[in-house]
Coordinates of C-alpha atoms in Angstrom, one line a residue:
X1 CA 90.5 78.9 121.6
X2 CA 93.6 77.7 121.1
X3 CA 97.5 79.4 120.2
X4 CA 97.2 78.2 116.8
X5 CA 93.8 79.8 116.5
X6 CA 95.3 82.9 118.3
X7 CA 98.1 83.2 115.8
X8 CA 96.1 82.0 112.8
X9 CA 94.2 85.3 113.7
X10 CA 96.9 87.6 114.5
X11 CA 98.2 86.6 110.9
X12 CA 94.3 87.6 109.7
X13 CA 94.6 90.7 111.7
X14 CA 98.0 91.8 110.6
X15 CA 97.3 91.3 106.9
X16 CA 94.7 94.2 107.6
X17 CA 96.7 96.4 109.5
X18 CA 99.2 96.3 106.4
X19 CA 97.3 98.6 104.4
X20 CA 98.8 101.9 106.5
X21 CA 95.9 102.9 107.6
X22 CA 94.7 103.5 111.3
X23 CA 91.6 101.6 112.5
X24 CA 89.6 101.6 115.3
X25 CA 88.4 98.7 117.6
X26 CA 84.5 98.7 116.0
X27 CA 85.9 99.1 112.5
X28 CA 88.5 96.2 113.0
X29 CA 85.8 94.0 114.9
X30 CA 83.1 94.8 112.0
X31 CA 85.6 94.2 109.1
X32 CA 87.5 91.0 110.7
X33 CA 84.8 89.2 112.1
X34 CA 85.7 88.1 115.5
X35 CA 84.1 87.9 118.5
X36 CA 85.7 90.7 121.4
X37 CA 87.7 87.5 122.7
X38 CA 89.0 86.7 119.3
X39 CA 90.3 90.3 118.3
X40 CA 91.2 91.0 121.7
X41 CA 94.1 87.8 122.1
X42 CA 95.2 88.6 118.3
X43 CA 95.7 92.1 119.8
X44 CA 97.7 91.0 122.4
X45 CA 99.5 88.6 120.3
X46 CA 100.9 91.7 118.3
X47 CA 101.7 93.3 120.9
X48 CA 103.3 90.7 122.1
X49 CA 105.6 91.1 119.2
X50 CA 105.9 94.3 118.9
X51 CA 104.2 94.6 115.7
X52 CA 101.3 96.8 116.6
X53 CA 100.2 100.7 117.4
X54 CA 98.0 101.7 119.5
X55 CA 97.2 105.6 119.6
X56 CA 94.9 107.0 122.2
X57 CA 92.6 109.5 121.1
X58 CA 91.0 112.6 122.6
X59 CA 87.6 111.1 122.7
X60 CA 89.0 108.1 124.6
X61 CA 89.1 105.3 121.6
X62 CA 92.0 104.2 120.7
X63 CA 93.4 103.3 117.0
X64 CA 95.6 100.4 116.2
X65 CA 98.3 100.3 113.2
X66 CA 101.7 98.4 112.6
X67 CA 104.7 99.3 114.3
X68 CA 106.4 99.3 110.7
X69 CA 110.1 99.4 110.7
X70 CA 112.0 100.8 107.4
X71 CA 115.3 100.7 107.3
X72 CA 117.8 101.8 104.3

Protein backbone atom coordinates (compact mmCIF):
# COMPACT_ATOMS: atom_id res chain seq x y z
CA UNK A 1 0.00 0.00 0.00
CA UNK A 2 1.12 2.98 -1.13
CA UNK A 3 0.43 7.20 -0.07
CA UNK A 4 -1.76 7.56 -2.93
CA UNK A 5 -3.71 4.44 -1.97
CA UNK A 6 -3.65 5.86 1.70
CA UNK A 7 -5.09 9.19 0.66
CA UNK A 8 -7.25 7.80 -2.12
CA UNK A 9 -8.80 6.10 1.04
CA UNK A 10 -8.78 8.77 3.57
CA UNK A 11 -10.78 10.74 0.80
CA UNK A 12 -13.30 7.32 0.67
CA UNK A 13 -13.36 7.55 4.43
CA UNK A 14 -13.92 11.15 4.87
CA UNK A 15 -16.76 11.30 2.33
CA UNK A 16 -18.53 8.92 5.01
CA UNK A 17 -17.67 10.61 8.04
CA UNK A 18 -19.44 13.72 6.32
CA UNK A 19 -22.81 12.63 7.01
CA UNK A 20 -22.56 13.94 10.96
CA UNK A 21 -22.95 11.04 12.30
CA UNK A 22 -20.66 9.02 14.76
CA UNK A 23 -19.47 5.56 13.78
CA UNK A 24 -17.75 3.01 15.27
CA UNK A 25 -14.61 0.97 14.04
CA UNK A 26 -16.82 -2.42 13.03
CA UNK A 27 -19.47 -0.20 11.39
CA UNK A 28 -16.85 1.91 9.46
CA UNK A 29 -14.84 -1.36 8.56
CA UNK A 30 -18.27 -3.27 7.49
CA UNK A 31 -19.58 -0.19 5.45
CA UNK A 32 -16.01 0.92 3.80
CA UNK A 33 -14.68 -2.24 2.98
CA UNK A 34 -11.08 -2.22 4.05
CA UNK A 35 -9.02 -4.49 5.40
CA UNK A 36 -7.88 -3.37 9.46
CA UNK A 37 -4.55 -2.00 7.63
CA UNK A 38 -6.47 -0.06 5.07
CA UNK A 39 -8.98 1.81 7.60
CA UNK A 40 -6.42 1.90 10.07
CA UNK A 41 -3.60 4.36 7.80
CA UNK A 42 -6.76 6.36 6.36
CA UNK A 43 -7.36 6.78 10.20
CA UNK A 44 -4.15 8.08 10.83
CA UNK A 45 -4.14 10.00 7.69
CA UNK A 46 -7.04 12.19 9.17
CA UNK A 47 -5.62 12.54 12.04
CA UNK A 48 -2.85 13.54 10.67
CA UNK A 49 -4.81 16.47 9.48
CA UNK A 50 -6.72 17.16 11.93
CA UNK A 51 -9.88 16.25 10.32
CA UNK A 52 -11.10 13.47 12.57
CA UNK A 53 -12.89 12.69 16.17
CA UNK A 54 -12.31 10.15 18.05
CA UNK A 55 -14.56 9.78 21.34
CA UNK A 56 -13.90 7.03 23.77
CA UNK A 57 -16.71 5.32 25.12
CA UNK A 58 -17.60 3.77 28.47
CA UNK A 59 -17.57 0.29 27.11
CA UNK A 60 -14.11 0.95 25.80
CA UNK A 61 -14.91 1.38 21.83
CA UNK A 62 -14.28 4.29 20.45
CA UNK A 63 -16.36 6.41 17.82
CA UNK A 64 -14.85 8.47 14.99
CA UNK A 65 -16.50 11.77 13.39
CA UNK A 66 -15.08 14.97 11.60
CA UNK A 67 -13.44 17.53 13.50
CA UNK A 68 -15.89 20.09 11.58
CA UNK A 69 -15.01 23.62 11.82
CA UNK A 70 -17.93 26.39 11.18
CA UNK A 71 -17.15 29.64 11.18
CA UNK A 72 -19.47 32.82 10.50
Amino acid sequence: MDKKQIGKNAGILWRVLSDGSKWNYESLKETLDMSDRELCAAIGWLSREDKIQVENCHDGKELFFLNMQIYY
